[in-house]
mmCIF file of N, CA, C and O in Angstrom:
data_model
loop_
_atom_site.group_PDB
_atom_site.id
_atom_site.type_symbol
_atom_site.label_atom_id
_atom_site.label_comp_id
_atom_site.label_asym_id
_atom_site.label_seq_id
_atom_site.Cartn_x
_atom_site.Cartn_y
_atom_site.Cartn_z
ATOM 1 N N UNK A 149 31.477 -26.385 -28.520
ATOM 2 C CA UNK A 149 30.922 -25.082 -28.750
ATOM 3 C C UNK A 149 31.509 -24.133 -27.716
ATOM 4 O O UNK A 149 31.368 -24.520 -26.556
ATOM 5 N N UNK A 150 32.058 -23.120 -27.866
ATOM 6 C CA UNK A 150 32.494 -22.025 -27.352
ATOM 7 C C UNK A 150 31.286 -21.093 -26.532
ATOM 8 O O UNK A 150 30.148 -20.739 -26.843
ATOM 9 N N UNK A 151 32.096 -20.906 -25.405
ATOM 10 C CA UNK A 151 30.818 -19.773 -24.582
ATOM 11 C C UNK A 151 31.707 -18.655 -24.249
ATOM 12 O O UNK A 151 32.818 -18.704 -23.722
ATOM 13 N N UNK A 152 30.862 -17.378 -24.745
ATOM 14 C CA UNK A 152 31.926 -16.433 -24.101
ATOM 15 C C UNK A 152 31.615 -16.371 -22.545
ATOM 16 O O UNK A 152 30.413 -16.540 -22.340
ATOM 17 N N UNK A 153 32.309 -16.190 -21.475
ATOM 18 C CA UNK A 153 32.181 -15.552 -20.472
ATOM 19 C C UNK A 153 31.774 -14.174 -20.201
ATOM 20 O O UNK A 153 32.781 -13.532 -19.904
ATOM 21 N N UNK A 154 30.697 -13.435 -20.177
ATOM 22 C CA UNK A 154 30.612 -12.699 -19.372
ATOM 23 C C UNK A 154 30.588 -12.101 -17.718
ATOM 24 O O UNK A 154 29.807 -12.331 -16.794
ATOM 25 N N UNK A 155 31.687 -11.327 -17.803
ATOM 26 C CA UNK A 155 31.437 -10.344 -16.137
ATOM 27 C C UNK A 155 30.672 -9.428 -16.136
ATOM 28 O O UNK A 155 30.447 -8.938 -17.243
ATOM 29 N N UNK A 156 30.104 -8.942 -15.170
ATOM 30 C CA UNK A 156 29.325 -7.830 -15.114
ATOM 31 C C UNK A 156 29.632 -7.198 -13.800
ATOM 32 O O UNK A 156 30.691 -7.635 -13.349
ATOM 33 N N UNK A 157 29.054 -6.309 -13.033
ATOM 34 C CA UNK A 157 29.106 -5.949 -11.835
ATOM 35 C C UNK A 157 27.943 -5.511 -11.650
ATOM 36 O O UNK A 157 27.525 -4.429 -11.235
ATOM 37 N N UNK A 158 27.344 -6.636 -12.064
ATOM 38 C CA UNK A 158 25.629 -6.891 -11.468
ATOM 39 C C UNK A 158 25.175 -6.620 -10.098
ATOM 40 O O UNK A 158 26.144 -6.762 -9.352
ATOM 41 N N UNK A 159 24.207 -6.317 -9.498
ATOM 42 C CA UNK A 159 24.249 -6.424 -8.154
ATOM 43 C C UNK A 159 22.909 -7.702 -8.278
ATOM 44 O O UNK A 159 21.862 -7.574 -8.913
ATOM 45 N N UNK A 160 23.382 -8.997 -7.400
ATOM 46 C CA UNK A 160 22.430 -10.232 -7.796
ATOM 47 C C UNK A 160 21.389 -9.582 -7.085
ATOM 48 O O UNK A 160 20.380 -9.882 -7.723
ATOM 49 N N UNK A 161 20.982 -8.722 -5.943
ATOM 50 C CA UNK A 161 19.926 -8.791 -5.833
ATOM 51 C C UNK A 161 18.840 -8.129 -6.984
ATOM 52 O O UNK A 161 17.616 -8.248 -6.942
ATOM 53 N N UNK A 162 19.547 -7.482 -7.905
ATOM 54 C CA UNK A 162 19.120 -6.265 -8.943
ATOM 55 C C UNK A 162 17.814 -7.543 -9.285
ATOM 56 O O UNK A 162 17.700 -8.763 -9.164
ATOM 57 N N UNK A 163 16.867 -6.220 -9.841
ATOM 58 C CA UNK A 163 15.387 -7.193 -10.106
ATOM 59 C C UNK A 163 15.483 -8.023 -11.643
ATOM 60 O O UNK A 163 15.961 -7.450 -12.622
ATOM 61 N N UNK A 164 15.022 -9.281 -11.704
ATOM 62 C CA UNK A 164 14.894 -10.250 -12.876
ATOM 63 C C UNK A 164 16.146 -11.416 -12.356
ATOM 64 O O UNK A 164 16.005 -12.592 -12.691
ATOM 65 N N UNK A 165 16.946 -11.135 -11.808
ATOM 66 C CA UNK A 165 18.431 -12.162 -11.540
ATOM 67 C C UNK A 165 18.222 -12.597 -10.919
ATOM 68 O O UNK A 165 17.723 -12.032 -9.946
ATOM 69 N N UNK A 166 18.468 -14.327 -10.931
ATOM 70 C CA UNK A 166 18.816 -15.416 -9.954
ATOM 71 C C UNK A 166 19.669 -15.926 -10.262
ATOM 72 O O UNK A 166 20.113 -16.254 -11.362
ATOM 73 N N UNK A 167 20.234 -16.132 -8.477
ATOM 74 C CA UNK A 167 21.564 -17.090 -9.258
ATOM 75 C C UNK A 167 20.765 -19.059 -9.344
ATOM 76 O O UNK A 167 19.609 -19.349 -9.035
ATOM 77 N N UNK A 168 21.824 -20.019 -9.836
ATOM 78 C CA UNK A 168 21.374 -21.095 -10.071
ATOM 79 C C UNK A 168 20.076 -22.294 -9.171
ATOM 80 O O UNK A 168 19.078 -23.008 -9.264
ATOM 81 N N UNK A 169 20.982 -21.812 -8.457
ATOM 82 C CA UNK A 169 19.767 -22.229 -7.076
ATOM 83 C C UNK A 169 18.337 -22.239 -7.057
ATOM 84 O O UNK A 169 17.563 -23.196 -7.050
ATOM 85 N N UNK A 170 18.038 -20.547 -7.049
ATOM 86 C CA UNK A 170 16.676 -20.225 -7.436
ATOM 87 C C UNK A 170 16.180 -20.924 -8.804
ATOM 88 O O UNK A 170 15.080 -21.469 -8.890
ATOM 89 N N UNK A 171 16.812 -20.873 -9.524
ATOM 90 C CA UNK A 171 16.718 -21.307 -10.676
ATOM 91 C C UNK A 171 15.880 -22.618 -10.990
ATOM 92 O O UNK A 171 14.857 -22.821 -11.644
ATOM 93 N N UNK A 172 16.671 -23.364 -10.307
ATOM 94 C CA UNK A 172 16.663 -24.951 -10.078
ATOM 95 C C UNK A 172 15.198 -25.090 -9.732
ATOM 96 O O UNK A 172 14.297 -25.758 -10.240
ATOM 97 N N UNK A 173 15.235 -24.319 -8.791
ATOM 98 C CA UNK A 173 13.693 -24.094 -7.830
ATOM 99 C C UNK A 173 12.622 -23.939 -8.899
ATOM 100 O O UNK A 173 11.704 -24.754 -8.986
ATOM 101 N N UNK A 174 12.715 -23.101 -9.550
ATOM 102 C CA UNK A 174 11.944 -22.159 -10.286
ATOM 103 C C UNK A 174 11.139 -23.152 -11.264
ATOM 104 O O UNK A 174 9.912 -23.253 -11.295
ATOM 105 N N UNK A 175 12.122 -23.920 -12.113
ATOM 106 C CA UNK A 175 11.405 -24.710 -13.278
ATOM 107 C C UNK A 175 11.685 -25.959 -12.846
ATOM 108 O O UNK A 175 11.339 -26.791 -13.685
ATOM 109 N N UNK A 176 12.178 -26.432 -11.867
ATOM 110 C CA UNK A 176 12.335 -27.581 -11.216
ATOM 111 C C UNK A 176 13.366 -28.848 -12.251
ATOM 112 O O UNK A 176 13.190 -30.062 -12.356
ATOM 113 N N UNK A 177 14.015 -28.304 -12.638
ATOM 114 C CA UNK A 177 15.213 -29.073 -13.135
ATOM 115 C C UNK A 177 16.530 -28.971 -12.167
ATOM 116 O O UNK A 177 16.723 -27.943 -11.517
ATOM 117 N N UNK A 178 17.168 -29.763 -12.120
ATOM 118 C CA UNK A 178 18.449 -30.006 -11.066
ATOM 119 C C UNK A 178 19.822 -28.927 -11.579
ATOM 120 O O UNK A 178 19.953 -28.746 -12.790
ATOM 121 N N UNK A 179 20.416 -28.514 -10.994
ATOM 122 C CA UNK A 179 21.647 -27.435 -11.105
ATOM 123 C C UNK A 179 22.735 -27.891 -12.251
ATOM 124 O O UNK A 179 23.430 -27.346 -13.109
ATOM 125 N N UNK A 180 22.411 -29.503 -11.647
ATOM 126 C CA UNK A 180 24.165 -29.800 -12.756
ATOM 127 C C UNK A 180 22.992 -30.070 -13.944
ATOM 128 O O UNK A 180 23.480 -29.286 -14.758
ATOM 129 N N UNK A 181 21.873 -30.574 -14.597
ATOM 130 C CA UNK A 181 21.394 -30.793 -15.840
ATOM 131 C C UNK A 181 21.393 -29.130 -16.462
ATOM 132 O O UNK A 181 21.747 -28.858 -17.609
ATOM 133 N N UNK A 182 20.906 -28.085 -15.420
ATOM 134 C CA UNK A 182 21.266 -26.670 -16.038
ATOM 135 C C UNK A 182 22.500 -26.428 -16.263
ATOM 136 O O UNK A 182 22.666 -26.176 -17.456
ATOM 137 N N UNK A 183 23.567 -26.383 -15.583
ATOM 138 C CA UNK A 183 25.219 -26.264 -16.479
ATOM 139 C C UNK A 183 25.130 -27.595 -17.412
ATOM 140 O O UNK A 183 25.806 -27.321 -18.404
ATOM 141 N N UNK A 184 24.720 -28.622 -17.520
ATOM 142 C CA UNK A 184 24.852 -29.147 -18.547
ATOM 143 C C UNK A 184 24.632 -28.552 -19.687
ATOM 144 O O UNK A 184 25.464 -28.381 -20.577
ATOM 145 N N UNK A 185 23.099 -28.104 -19.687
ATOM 146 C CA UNK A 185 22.285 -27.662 -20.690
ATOM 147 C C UNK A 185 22.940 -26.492 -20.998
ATOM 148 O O UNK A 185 23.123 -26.621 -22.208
ATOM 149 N N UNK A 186 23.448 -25.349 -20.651
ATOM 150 C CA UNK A 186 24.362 -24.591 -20.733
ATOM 151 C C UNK A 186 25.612 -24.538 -21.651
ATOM 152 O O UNK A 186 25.926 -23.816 -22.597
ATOM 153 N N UNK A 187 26.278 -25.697 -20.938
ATOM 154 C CA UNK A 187 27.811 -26.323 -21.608
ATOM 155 C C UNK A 187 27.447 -26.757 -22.868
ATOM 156 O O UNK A 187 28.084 -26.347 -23.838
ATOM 157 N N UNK A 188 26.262 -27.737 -23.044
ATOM 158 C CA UNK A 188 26.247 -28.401 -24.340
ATOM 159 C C UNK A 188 25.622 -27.834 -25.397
ATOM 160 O O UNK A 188 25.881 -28.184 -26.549
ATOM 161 N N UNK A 189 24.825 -26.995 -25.134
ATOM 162 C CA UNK A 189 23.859 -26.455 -26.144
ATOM 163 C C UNK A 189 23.342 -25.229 -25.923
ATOM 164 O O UNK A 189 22.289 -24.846 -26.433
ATOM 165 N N UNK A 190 24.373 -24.247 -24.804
ATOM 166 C CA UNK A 190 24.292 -22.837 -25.317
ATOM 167 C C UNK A 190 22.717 -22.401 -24.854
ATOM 168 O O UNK A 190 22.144 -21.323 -25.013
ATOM 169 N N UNK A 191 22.365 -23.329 -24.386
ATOM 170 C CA UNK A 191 20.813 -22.904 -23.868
ATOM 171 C C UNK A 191 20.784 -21.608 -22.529
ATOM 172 O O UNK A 191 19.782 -20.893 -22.566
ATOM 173 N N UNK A 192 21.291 -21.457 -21.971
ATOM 174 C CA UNK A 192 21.241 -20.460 -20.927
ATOM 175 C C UNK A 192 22.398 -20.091 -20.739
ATOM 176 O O UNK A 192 23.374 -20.831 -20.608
ATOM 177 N N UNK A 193 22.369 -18.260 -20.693
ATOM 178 C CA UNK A 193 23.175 -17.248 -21.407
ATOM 179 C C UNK A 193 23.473 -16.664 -19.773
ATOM 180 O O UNK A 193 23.259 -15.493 -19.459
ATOM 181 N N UNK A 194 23.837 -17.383 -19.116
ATOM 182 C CA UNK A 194 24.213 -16.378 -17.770
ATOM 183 C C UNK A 194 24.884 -14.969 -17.648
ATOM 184 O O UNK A 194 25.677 -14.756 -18.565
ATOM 185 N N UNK A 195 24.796 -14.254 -17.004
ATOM 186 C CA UNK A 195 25.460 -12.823 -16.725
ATOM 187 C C UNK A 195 26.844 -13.754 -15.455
ATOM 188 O O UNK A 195 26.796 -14.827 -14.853
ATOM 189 N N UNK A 196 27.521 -13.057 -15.509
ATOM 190 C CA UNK A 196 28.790 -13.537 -14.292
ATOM 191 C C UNK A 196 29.010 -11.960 -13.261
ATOM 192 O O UNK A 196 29.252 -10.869 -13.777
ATOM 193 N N UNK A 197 28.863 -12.180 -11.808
ATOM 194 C CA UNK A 197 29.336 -11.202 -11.324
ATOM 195 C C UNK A 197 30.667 -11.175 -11.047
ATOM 196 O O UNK A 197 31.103 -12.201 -11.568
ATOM 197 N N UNK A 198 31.758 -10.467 -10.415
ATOM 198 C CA UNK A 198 33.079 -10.211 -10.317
ATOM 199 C C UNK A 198 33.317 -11.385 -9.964
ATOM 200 O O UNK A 198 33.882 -12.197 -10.696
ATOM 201 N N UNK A 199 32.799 -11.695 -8.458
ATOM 202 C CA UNK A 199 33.138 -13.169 -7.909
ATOM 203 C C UNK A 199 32.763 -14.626 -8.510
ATOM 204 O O UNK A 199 32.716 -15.758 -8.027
ATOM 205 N N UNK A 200 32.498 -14.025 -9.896
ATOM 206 C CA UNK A 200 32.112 -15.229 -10.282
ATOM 207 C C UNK A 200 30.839 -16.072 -10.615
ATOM 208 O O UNK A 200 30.883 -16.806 -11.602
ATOM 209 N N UNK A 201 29.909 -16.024 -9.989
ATOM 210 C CA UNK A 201 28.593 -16.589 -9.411
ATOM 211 C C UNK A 201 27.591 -16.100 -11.016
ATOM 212 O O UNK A 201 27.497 -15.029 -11.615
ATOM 213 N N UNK A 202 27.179 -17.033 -11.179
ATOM 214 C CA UNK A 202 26.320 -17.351 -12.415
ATOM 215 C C UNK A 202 24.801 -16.501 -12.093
ATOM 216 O O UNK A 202 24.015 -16.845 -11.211
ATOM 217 N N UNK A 203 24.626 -15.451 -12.923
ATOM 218 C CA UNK A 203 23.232 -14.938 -12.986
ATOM 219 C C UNK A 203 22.392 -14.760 -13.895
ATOM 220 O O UNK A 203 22.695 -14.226 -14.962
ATOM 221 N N UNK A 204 21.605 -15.040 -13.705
ATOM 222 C CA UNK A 204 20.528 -15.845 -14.686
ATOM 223 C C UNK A 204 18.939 -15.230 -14.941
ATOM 224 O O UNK A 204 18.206 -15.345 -13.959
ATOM 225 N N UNK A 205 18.439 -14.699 -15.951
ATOM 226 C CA UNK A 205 17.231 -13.614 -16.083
ATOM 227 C C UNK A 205 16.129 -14.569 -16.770
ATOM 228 O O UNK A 205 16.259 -15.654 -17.337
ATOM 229 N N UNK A 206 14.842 -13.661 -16.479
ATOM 230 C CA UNK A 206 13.972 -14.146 -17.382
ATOM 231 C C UNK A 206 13.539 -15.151 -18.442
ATOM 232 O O UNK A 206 12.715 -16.062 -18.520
ATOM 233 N N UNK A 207 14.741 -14.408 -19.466
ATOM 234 C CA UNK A 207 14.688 -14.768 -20.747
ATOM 235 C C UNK A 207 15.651 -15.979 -20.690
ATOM 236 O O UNK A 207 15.819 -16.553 -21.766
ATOM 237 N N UNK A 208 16.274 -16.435 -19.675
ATOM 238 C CA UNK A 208 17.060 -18.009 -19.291
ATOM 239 C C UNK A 208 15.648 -19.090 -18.605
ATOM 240 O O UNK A 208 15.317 -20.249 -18.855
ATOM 241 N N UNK A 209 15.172 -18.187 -17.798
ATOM 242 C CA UNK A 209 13.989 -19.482 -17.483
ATOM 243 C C UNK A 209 13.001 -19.651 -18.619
ATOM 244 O O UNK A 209 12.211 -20.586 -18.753
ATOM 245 N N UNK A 210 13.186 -18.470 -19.520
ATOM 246 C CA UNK A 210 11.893 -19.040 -20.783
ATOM 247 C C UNK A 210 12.359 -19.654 -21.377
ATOM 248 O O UNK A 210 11.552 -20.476 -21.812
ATOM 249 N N UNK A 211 13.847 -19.892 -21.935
ATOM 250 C CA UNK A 211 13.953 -20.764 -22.380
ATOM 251 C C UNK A 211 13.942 -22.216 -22.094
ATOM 252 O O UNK A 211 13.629 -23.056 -22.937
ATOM 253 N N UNK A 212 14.377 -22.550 -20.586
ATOM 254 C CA UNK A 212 14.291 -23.604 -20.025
ATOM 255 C C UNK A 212 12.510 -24.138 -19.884
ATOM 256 O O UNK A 212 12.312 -25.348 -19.768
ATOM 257 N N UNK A 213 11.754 -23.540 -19.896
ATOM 258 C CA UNK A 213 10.339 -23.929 -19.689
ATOM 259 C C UNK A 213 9.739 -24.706 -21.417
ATOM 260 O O UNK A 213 8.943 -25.622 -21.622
ATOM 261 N N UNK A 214 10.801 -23.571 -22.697
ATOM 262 C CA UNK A 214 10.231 -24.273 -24.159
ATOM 263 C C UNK A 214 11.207 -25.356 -24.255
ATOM 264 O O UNK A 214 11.265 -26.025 -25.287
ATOM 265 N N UNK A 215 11.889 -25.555 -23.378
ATOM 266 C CA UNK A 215 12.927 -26.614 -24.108
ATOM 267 C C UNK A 215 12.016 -28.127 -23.317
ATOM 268 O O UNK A 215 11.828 -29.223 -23.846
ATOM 269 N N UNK A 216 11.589 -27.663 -21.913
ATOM 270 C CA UNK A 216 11.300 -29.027 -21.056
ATOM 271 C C UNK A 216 9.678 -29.070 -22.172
ATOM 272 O O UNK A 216 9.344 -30.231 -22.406
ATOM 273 N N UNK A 217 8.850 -28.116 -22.738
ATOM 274 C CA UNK A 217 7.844 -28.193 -23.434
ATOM 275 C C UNK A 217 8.389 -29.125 -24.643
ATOM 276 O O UNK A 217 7.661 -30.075 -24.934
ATOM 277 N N UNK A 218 9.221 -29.011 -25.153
ATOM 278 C CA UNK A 218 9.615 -30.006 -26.686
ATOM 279 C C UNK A 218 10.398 -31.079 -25.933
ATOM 280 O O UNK A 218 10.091 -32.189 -26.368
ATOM 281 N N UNK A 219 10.982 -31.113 -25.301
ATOM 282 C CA UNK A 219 11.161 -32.428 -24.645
ATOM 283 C C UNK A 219 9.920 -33.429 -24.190
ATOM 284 O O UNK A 219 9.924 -34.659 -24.143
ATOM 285 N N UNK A 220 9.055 -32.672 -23.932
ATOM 286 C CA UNK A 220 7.588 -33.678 -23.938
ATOM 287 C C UNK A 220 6.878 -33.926 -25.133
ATOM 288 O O UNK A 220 5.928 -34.707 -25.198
ATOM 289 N N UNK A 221 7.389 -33.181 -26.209
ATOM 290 C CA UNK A 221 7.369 -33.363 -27.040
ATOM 291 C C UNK A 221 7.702 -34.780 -27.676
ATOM 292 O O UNK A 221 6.978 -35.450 -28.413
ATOM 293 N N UNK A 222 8.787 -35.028 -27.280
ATOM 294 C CA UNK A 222 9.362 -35.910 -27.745
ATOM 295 C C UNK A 222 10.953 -35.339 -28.764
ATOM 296 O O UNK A 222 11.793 -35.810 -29.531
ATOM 297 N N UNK A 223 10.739 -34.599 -28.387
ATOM 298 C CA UNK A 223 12.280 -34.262 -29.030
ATOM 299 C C UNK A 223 13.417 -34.522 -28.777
ATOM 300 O O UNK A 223 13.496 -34.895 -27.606
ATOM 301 N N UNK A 224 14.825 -34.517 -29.526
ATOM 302 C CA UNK A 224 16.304 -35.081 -28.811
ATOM 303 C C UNK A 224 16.293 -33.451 -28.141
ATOM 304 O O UNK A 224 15.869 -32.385 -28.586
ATOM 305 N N UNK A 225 16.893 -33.787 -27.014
ATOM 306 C CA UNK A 225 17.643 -32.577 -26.299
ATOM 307 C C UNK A 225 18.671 -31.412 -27.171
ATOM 308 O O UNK A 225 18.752 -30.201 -26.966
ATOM 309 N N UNK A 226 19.210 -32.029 -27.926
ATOM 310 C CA UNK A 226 19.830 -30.797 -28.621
ATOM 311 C C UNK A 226 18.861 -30.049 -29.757
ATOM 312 O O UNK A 226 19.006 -28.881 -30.119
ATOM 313 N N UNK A 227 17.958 -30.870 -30.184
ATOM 314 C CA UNK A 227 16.981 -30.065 -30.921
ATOM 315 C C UNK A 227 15.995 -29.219 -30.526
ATOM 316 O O UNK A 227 15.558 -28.277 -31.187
ATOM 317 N N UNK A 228 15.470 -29.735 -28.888
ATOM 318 C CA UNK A 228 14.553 -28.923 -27.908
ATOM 319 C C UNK A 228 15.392 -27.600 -28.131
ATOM 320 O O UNK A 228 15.021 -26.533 -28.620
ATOM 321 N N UNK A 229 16.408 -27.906 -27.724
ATOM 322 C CA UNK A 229 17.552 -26.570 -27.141
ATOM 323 C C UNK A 229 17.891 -25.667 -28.254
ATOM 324 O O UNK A 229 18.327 -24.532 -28.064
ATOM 325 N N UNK A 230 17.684 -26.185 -29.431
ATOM 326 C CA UNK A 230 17.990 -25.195 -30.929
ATOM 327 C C UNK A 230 16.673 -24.477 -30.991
ATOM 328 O O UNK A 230 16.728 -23.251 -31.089
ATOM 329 N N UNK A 231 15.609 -25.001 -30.952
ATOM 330 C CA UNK A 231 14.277 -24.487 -30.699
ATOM 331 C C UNK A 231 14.037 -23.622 -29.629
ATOM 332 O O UNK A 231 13.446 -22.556 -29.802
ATOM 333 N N UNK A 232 14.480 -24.019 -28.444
ATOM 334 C CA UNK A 232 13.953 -22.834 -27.688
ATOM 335 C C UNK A 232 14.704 -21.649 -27.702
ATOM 336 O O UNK A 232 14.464 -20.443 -27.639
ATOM 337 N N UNK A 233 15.625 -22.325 -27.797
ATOM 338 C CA UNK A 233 16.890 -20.695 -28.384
ATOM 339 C C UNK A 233 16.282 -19.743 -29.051
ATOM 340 O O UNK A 233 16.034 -18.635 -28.574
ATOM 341 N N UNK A 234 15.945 -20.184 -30.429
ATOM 342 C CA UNK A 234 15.449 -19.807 -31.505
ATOM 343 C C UNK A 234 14.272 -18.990 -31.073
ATOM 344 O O UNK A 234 14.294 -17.785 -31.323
ATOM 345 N N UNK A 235 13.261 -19.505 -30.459
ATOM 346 C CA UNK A 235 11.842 -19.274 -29.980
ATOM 347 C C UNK A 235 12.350 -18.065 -29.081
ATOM 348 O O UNK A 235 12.136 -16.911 -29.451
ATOM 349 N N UNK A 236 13.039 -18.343 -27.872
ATOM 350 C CA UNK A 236 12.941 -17.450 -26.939
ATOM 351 C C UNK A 236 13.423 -15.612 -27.640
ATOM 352 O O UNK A 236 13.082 -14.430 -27.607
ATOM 353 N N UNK A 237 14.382 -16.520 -28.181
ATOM 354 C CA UNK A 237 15.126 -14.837 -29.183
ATOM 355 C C UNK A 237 14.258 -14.091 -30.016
ATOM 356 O O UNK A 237 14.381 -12.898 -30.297
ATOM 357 N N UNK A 238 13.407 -14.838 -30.378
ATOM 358 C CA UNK A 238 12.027 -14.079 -31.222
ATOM 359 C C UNK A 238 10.946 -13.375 -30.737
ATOM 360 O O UNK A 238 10.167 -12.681 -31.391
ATOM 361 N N UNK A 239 10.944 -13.655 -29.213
ATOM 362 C CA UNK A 239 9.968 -13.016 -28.314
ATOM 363 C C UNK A 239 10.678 -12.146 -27.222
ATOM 364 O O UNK A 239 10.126 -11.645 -26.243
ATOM 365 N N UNK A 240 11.842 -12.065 -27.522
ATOM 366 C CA UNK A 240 12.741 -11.409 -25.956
ATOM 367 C C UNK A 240 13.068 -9.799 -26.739
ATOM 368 O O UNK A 240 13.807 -9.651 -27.712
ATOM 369 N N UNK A 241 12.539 -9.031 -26.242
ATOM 370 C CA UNK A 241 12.655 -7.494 -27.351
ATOM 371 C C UNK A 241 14.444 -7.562 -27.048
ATOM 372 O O UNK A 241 15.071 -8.247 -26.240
ATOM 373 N N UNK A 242 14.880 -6.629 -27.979
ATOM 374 C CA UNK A 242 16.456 -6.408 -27.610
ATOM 375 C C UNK A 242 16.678 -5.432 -26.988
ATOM 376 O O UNK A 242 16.149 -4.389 -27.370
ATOM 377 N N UNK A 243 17.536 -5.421 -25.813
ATOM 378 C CA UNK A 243 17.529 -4.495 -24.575
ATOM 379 C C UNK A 243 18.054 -3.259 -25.542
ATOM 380 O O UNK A 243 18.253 -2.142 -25.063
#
């Protein structure tokens, strides 16, 4: 599956952005299972600043919170991840 890259010239401290780190922190999943989840299934839509560095809003930790919810579910991981996609995009107004 193809990801586009986005750059931006975000400023990370700008309000809603974390980079991965925080992230990790946040919903308590590990950094490389988030670029996994990322790489494989398009689940979290990062912003990129010039230098590079992965930034990550809101509407990336909601999805990570419905996906670890259908994973207790009992769901396969790529189906959590079609679902929360799905879910999160239905509740995230369009900027």
């Amino acid at each position: 599956m193809a990801h586009e890259q986005r750059e931006t010239q975000i400023n990370p401290t700008e309000q809603g952005y974390v980079r991965i780190g925080e992230l990790s922190r946040r919903v308590g999943v590990s950094h490389d299972t988030l670029r996994a989840w990322e790489r494989r299934y398009g689940l979290l839509k990062p912003e990129r600043t010039a230098g590079g560095f992965r930034l990550y809003t809101p509407a990336d930790e909601m999805r990570i919170a419905e996906m670890l919810q259908l994973l207790k579910q009992g769901l396969a991981p790529a189906e959590a991840a079609r679902q929360a996609v799905a879910a999160v995009e239905t509740t995230t107004p369009a900027p």
